[in-house]
XYZ file of C-alpha atoms in Angstrom:
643
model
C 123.390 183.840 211.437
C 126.642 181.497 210.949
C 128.369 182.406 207.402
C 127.657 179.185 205.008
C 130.476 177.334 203.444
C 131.281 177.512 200.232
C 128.924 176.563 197.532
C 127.992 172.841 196.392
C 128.969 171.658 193.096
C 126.046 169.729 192.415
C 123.534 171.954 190.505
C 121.216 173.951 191.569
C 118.303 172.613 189.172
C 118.383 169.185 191.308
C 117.107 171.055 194.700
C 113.144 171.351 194.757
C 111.181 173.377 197.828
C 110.032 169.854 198.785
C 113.111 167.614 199.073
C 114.590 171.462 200.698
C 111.818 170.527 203.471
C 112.721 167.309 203.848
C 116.491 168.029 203.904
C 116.105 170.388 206.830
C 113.598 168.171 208.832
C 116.560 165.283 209.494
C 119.183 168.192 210.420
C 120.834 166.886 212.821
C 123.038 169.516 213.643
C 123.726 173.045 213.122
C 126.505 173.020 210.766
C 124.409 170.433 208.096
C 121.668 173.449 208.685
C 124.195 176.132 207.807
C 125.134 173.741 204.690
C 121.619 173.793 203.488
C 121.290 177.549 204.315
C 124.477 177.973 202.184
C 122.839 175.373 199.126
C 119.499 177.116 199.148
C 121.205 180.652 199.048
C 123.210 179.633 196.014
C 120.400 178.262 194.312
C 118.062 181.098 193.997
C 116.884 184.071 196.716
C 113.654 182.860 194.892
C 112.943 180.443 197.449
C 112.925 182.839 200.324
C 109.899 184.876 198.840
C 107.748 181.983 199.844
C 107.604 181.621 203.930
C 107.737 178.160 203.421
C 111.397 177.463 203.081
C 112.315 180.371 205.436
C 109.706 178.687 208.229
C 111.321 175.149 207.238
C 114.993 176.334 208.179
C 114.663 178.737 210.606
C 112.930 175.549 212.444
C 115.383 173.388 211.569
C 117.790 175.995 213.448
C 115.773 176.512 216.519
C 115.368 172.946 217.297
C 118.758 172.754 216.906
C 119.479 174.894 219.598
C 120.272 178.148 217.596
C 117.523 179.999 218.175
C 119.237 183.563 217.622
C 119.769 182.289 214.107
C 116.640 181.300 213.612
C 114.552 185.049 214.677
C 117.040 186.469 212.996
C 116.111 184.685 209.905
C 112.925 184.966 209.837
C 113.234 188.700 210.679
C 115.288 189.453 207.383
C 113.223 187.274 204.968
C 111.744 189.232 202.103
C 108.685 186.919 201.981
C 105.665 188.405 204.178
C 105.347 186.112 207.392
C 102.103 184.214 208.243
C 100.856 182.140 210.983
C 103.398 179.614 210.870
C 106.376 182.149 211.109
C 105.101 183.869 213.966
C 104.715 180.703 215.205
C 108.248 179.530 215.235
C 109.638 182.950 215.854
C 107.934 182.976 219.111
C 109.170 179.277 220.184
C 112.748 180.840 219.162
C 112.454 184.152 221.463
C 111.358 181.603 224.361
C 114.230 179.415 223.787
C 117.169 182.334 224.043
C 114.946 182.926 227.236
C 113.456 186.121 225.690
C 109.990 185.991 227.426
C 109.176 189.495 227.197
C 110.205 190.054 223.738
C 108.161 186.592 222.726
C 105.128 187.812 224.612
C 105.494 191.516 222.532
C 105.108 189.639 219.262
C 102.412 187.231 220.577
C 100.349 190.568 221.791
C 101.121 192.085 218.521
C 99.946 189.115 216.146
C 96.698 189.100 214.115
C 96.202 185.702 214.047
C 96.703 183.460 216.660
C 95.807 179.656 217.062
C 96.957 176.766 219.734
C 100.195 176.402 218.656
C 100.762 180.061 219.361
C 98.692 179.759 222.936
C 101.036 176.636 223.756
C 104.155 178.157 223.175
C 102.954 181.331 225.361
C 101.830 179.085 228.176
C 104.772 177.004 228.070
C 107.420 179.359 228.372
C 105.409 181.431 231.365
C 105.760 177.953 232.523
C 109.006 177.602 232.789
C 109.874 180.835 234.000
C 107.358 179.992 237.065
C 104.988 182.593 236.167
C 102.149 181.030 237.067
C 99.692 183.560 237.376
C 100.475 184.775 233.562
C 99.759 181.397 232.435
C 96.496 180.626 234.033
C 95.349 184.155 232.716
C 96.799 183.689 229.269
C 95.084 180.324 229.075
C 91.729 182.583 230.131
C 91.908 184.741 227.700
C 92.486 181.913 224.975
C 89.271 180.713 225.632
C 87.726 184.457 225.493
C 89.479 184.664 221.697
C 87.675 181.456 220.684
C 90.456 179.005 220.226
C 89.876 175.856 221.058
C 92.590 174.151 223.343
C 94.231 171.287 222.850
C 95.440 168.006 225.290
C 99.139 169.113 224.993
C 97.399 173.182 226.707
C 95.738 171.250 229.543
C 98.519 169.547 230.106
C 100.805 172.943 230.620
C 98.355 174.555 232.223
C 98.024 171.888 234.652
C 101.905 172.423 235.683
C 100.887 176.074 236.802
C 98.103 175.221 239.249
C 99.130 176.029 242.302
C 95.543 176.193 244.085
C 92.821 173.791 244.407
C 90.206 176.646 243.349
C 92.260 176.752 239.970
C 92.607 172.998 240.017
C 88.924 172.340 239.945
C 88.548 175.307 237.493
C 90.808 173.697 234.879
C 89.410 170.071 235.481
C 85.611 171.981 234.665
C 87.369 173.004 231.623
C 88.165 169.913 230.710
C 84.818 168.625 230.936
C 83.696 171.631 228.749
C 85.418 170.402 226.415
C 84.697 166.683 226.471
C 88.615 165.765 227.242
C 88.233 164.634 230.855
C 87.526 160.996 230.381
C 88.702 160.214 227.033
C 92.095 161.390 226.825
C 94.603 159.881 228.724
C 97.067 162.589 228.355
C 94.527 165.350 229.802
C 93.465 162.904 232.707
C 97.143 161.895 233.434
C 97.900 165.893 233.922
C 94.737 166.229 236.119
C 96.046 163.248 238.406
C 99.237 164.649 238.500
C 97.735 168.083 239.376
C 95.830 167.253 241.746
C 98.277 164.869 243.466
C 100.593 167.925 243.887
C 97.978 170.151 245.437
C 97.318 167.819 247.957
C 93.270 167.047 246.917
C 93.782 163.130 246.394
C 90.722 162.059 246.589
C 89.980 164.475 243.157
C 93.012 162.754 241.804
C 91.579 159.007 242.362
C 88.184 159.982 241.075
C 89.471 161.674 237.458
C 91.358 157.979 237.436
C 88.413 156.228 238.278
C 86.828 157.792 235.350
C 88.829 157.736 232.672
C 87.564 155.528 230.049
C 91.087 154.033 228.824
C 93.773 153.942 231.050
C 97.000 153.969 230.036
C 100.649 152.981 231.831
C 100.688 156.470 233.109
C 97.531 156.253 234.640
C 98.225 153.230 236.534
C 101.860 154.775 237.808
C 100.356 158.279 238.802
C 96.949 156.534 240.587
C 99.620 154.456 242.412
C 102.036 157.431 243.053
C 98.540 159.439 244.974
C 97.613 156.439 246.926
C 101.476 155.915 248.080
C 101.301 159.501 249.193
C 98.240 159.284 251.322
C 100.410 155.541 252.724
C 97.839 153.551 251.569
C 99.914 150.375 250.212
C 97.446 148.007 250.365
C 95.779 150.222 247.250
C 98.936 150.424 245.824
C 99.416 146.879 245.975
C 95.552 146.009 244.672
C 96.456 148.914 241.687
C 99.674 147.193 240.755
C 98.049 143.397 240.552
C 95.174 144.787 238.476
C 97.285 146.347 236.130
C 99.174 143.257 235.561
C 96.141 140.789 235.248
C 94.794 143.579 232.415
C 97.591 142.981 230.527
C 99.631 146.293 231.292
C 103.480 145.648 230.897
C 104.598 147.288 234.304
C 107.622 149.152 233.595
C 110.413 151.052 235.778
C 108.122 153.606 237.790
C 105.286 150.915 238.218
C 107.924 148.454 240.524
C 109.764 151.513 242.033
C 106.467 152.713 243.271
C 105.252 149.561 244.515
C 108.881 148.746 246.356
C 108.887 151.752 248.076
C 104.831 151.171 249.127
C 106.502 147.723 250.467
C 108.758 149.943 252.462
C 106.624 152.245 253.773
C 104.448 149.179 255.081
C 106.940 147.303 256.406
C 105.840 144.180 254.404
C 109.131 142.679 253.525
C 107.461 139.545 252.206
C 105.803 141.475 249.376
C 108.973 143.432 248.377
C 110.943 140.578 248.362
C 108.449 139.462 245.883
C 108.205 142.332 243.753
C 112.371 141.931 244.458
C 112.191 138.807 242.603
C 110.133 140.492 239.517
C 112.890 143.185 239.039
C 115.505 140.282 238.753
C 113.270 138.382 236.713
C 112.733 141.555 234.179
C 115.979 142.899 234.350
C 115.201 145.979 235.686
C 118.200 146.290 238.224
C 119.979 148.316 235.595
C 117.494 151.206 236.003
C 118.857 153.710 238.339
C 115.579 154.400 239.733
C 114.483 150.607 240.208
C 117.833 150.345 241.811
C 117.396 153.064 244.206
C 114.043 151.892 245.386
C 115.651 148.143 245.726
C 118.713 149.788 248.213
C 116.014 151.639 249.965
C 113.872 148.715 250.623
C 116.978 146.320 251.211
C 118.612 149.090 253.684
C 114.604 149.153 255.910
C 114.957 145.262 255.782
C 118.068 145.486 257.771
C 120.037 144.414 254.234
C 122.549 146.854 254.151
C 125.296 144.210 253.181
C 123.114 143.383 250.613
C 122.428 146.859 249.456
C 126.103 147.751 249.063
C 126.887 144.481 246.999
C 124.075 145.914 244.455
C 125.808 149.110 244.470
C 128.980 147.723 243.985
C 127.789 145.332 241.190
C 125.389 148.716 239.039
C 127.846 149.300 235.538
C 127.996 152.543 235.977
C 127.217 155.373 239.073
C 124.171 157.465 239.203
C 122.929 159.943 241.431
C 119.751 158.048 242.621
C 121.770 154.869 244.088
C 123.985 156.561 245.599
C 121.142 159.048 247.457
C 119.907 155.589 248.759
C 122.748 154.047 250.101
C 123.999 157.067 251.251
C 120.863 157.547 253.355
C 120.983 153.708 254.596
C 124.497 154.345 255.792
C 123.426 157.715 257.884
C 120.658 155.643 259.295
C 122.472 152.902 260.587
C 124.989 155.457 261.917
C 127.621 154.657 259.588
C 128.020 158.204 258.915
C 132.013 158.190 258.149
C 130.817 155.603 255.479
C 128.232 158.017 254.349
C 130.520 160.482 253.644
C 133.191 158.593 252.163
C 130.608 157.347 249.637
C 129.595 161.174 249.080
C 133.382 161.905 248.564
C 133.630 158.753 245.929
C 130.512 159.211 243.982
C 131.847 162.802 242.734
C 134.996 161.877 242.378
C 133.358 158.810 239.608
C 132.039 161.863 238.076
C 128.373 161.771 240.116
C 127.370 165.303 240.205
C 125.203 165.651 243.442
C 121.602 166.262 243.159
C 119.612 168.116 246.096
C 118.380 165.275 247.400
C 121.797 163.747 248.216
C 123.077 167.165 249.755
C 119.157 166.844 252.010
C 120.952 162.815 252.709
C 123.703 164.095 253.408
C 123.064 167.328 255.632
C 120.010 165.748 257.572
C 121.902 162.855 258.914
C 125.512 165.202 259.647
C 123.065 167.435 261.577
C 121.849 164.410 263.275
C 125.175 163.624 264.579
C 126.339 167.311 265.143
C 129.057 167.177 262.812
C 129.296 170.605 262.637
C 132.510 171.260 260.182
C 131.322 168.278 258.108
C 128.098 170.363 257.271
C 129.726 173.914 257.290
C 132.102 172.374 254.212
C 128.886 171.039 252.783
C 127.596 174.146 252.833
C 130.453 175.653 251.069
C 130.161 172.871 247.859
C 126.393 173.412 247.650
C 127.343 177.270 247.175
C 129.918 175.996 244.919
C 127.661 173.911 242.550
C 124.880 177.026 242.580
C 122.310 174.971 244.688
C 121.757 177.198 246.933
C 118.803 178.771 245.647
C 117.016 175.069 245.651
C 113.570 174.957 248.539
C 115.214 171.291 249.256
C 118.765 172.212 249.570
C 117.984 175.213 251.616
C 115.296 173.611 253.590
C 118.060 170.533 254.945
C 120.618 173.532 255.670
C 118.091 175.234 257.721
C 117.408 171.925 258.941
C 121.163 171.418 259.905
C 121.655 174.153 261.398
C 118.424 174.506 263.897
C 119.938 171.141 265.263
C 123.333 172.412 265.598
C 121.927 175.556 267.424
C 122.995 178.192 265.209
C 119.622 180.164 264.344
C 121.162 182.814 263.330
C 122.581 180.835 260.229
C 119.367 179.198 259.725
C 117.392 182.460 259.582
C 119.563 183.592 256.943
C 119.037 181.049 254.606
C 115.554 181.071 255.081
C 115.077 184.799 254.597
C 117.049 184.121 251.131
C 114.774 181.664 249.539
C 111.776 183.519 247.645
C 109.208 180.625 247.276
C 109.534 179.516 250.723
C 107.320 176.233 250.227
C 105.117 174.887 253.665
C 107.790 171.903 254.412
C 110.683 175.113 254.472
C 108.417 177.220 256.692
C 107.523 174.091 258.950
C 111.269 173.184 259.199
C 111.839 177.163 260.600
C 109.028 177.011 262.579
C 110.265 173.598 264.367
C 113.575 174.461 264.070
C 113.397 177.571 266.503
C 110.671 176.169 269.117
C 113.577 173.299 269.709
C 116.214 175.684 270.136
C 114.041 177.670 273.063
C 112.955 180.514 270.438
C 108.824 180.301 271.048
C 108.354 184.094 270.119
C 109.936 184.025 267.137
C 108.521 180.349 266.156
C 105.024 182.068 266.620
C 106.159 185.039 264.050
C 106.849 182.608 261.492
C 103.574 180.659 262.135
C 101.859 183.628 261.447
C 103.321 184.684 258.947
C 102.924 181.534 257.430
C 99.237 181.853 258.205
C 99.209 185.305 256.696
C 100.546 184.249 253.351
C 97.589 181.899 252.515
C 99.600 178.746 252.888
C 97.696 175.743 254.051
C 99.406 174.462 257.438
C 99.150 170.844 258.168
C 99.951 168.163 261.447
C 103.418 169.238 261.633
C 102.699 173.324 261.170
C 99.856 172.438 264.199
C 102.976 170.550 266.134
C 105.435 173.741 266.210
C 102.838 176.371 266.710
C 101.621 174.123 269.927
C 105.481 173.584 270.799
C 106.246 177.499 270.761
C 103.238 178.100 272.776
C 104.505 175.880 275.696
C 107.994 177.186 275.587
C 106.110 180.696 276.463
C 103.203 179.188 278.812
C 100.533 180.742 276.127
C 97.837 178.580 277.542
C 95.133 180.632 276.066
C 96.860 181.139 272.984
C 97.744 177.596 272.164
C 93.852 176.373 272.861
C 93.033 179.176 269.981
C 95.260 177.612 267.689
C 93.705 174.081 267.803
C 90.188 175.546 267.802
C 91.430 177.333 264.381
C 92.792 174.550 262.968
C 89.628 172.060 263.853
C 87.176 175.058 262.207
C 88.923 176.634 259.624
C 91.763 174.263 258.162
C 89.554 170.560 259.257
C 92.697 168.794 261.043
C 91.820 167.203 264.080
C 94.512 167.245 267.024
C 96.085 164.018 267.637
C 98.320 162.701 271.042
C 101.652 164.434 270.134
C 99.392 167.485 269.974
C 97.535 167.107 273.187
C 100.679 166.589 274.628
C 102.387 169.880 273.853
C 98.869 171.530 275.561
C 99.593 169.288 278.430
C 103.495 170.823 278.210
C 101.769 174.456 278.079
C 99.693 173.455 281.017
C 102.738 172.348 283.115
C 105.552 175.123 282.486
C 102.493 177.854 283.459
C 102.435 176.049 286.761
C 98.579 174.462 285.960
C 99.556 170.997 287.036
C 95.854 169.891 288.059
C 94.421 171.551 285.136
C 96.838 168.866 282.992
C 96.210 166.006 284.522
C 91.939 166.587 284.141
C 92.954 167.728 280.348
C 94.605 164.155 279.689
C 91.733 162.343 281.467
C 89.034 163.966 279.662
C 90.921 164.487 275.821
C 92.753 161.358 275.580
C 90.400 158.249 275.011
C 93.377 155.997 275.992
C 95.739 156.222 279.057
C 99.356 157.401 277.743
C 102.359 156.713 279.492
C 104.780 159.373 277.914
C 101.975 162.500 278.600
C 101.686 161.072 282.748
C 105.639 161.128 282.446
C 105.601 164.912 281.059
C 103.073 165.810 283.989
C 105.262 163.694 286.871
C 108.853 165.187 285.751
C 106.791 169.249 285.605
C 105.527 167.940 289.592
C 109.372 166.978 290.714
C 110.311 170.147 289.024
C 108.117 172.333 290.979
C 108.441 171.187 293.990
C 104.397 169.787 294.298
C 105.023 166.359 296.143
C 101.305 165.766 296.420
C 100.509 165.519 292.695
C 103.658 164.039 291.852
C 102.508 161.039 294.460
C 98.968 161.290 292.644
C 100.209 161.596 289.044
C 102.736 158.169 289.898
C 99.801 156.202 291.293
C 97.628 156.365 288.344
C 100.740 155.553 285.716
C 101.513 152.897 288.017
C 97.602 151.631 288.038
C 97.834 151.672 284.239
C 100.878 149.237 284.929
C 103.406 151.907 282.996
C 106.509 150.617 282.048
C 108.695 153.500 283.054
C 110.531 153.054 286.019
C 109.995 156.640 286.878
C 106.559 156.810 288.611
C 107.930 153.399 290.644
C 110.947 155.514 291.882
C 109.240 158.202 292.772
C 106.087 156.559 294.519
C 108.788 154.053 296.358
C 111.016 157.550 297.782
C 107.480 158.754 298.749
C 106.365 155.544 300.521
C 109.791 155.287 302.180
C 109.829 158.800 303.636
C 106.466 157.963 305.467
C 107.862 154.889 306.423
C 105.588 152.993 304.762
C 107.479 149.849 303.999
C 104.993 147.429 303.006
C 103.473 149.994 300.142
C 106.895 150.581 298.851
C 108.185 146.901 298.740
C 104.904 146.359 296.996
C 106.245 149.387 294.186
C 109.049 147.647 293.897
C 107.575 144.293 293.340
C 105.332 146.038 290.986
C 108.226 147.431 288.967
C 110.179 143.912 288.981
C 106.877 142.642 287.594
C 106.599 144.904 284.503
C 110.115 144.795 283.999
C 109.982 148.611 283.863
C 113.343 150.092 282.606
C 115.269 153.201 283.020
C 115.381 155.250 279.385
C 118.776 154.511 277.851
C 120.180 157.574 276.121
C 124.149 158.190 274.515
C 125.946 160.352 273.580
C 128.242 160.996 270.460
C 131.469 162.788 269.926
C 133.150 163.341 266.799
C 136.995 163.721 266.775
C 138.698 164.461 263.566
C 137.305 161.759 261.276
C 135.704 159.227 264.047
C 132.759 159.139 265.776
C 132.341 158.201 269.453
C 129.145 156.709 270.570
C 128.589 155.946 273.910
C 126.358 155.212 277.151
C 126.746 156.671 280.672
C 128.264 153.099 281.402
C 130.523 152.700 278.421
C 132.355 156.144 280.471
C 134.763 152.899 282.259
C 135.902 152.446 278.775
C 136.434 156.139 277.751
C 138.931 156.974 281.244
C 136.489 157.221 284.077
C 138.741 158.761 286.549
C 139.817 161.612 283.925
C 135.830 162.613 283.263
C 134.930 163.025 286.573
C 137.203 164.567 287.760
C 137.054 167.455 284.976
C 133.197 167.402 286.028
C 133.782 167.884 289.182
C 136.624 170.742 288.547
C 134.098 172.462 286.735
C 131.509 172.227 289.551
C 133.774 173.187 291.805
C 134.924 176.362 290.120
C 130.973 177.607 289.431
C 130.191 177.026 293.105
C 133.107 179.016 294.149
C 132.766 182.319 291.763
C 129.894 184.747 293.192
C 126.721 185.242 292.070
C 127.465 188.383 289.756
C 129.731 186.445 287.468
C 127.893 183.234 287.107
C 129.341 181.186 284.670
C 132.249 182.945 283.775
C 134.163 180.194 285.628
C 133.280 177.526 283.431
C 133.788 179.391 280.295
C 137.379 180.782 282.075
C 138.158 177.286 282.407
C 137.879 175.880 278.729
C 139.537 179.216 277.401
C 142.684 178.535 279.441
């Protein structure tokens, strides 16, 4: 308890209990507190054999922020506690983050009502005790106290399950708060919009008798999630023609529903609204306006709103950070990284995931490592989205082993971490391992989804588990209801190719896909030149170049066939064919960063980057592996780059 000042002059007769109450209730800091403290001692110890004064100030101290102060008030008062004291003793414990001593005193009190429940389930809230919460909240019920909007609403933060979901939204119809209040429905939407069941989430909107602003912004928040703009679009116009005042969240929303659509017309719209309503000052509307301008192919424009914001905040700078990386401006990406903390920006996680997804993207390997170190620096390191775009990083850069690490150190590994692993390792040639994860993933309860199906499929073709990956589509169709789609056919039709099954693949794309695709033919034709099997090569290229492909592949390859038969007419008539489709040969580049430049080039941008001095280091190097024996294969090459 602080020691009080010294004594007022003013008398002590002028002080009631009352205007003692009142005084304490605008405290607005801890020293006017310990003033009072000091008056009321100096007046009389009389008043502290009523809890009423001694609940009053030992509030006043905890909301404060001197919670110690305020237990140990409350603990030393002569006056015999009641509801109310137990009450604000047990909000104190949870605010000096004494859970266990606050849930001692909540088991040991006679009397308990919400207000005691709410504090409970709030701080096993915030500890992420979920489990303790939803049974605490049972057992409320069992006691006979009735809960309030403000318990559904905490309750609601704990769900982690749609079982408990729909439990809790049963409750609420028990106790005839489902459709009424807006505050209870609001936390249901939000609930169920995190669990994934949006459908439950539109329906408790649809419902709800008086919507408020909320409603409107969390309905359009579940249908942006499932990428249905045009009901985020219909949402937003209805709100507006019922009178709703849209605020901050409501254009945000709807801006970045323009972006994920692609309809620039309608942003540039809503665009105009945000100007019109002044709402370019809001960080968030900002953000959301970079994001959309930066999609638009307005990144000039983007930057000139950056540069004319009053002040820096995290959320712009995440978004024009992230346009930069996109357009492969990444030293301008990091320079604005660099710039925003140095104006006093202190990075969020979702500027170190900008930042680290687009550094791993152009395999700027020290770049990320010194990322790293700052994110250990700033204690983010124990964040799912900070860890999940280092594990990210460093699958692409090819060191596992790094990425394993960081993934073993995370304790709620959430599915997007786990599907990130699992991806991470089938790209870097690591099926068996990829599968370990899957199943473990599997084993833990966690609901996979397209992109868990994707790397499962993807680690069984780097291993040629033909049976294996079959069983894993069949369990996802039964079991978790999510259908296979082309990108997952195709990593079957990968499976199929690397076990040698080549006929097998081609009757599996016939008879799966309902429409001819170019890129799973290409797969099969590049696994035929591969093994060797000229026949089905010649097959696979005559059917992509029936379906008029626009690859130039299967025209090269049917054209060599044609030619080394000597038939001449058939292969002019390729080439004619290709001329006609204007097929074209993929375009790929490569990037190189030196120092603080990157180097982006084609294979015929190599004139401009000392032709003669490449090749003849390639050929060096081919040179020297052809010439050392077969037992030390490879150590020529790596001889080479260490001299």
């Amino acid at each position: 308890m602080p020691s009080p000042p010294p004594p007022s002059p003013v008398a002590a007769a002028t002080l009631t209990p009352g205007a003692a109450a009142s005084l304490l209730a605008r405290c607005a800091s801890r020293a006017a507190a310990a003033a009072l403290h000091a008056r009321l001692l100096r007046c009389s110890l009389a008043f502290f054999r009523s809890p009423y004064l001694a609940n009053c100030l030992a509030a006043a101290y905890s909301r404060l922020g001197a919670a110690p102060h305020a237990v140990a008030l409350l603990r030393s008062a002569a006056a015999k506690p009641n509801v109310f004291t137990h009450n604000i003793m047990l909000s104190a414990l949870l605010g000096s983050g004494l859970l266990e001593d606050a849930r001692r005193l909540f088991d040991g009190m006679a009397k308990r009502d919400a207000v005691t429940y709410n504090a409970m389930l709030s701080g096993y809230a915030a500890a992420a005790r979920p489990d303790e919460a939803l049974r605490l909240f049972c057992s409320m019920g069992a006691r006979g106290v009735r809960p309030t909007g403000f318990t559904f609403s905490i309750v609601s933060s704990a769900v982690t399950s749609a079982r408990h979901g729909q439990q809790l939204h049963a409750a609420t119809v028990r106790y005839s708060m489902a459709n009424v209040d807006a505050v209870v429905s609001n936390a249901l939407i939000d609930m169920y919009r995190r669990i994934g069941l949006l459908r439950h989430a539109v329906c408790v909107f649809s419902c709800l008798e008086e919507p408020d602003i909320t409603s409107w912004n969390s309905v359009m928040s579940v249908y942006k999630d499932q990428s249905l703009s045009s009901n985020v679009f219909e949402c937003f116009w209805s709100m507006r023609s019922k009178g709703f005042s849209v605020d901050g969240f409501s254009v945000s929303t709807v801006l970045s529903a323009c972006s994920d659509a692609k309809d620039f017309a309608k942003g540039d719209q809503v665009l105009a609204l945000c100007v019109k309503m002044s709402f370019l000052t809001n960080s968030i509307v900002c953000s959301a306006v970079i994001d959309f301008l930066c999609l638009s192919d307005r990144l000039p424009d983007a930057a000139h709103l950056f540069r004319g914001m009053p002040t820096w905040a995290s959320e712009p700078c995440n978004a024009l950070i992230s346009g930069y990386a996109k357009d492969g401006l990444m030293e301008e990406a990091l320079s604005l990284f660099v710039a925003s903390m140095r104006n006093g920006v202190v990075p969020t996680e979702f500027t170190f995931a900008s930042v680290l997804r687009w550094s791993s993207c152009f395999g700027l390997m020290e770049q990320g490592t010194q990322i790293h170190c700052l994110i250990c620096k700033l204690g983010f390191q124990d964040d799912v989205i900070v860890s999940t775009a280092l594990t990210d990083m460093y699958c692409k850069l090819g060191l596992t082993r790094h990425a394993r690490k960081i993934f073993r150190t995370v304790v709620a590994k959430d599915l997007v971490l786990r599907n990130t692993m699992l991806l991470g390792l089938s790209q870097n040639g690591r099926g068996k391992e990829a599968l370990g994860v899957f199943r473990r993933m599997l084993k833990c309860g966690i609901q996979p989804d397209r992109i868990t199906l994707f790397g499962a499929l993807s680690a069984c073709s780097l291993e040629g588990l033909v049976t294996e990956g079959i069983d894993i589509i069949t369990l996802f169709k039964d079991r978790y209801h999510i259908m296979p789609s082309l990108e997952h056919y195709t990593c079957v039709v990968d499976t199929l190719c690397r076990a040698g099954m080549l006929r097998e693949a081609v009757n599996f794309v016939e008879n799966k896909l309902p429409k001819f695709s170019a890129a799973t033919f290409s797969n099969i034709l590049e696994a035929c030149i591969i093994q060797g099997n000229i026949s089905m090569a010649e097959l696979v290229a005559e059917k992509m170049v029936v379906q008029k492909s626009r690859s130039s592949l299967p025209y090269i390859i049917l054209a060599q066939t044609y030619g080394a038969r000597c038939k001449w007419e058939k292969m002019a008539g390729v080439w004619r064919s290709m001329e006609n489709q204007r097929a074209k040969k993929a375009q790929s580049c490569s990037w190189l960063c030196i120092k603080n430049h990157i180097y982006v080039f084609t294979s015929e941008q190599i004139l401009h980057h000392g032709q003669g001095a490449t090749y003849e280091v390639l050929d060096l190097i081919s040179w020297d592996m052809m010439d050392q024996p077969k037992k030390s294969e490879g150590v020529g090459c790596l001889q080479l780059f260490s001299d």
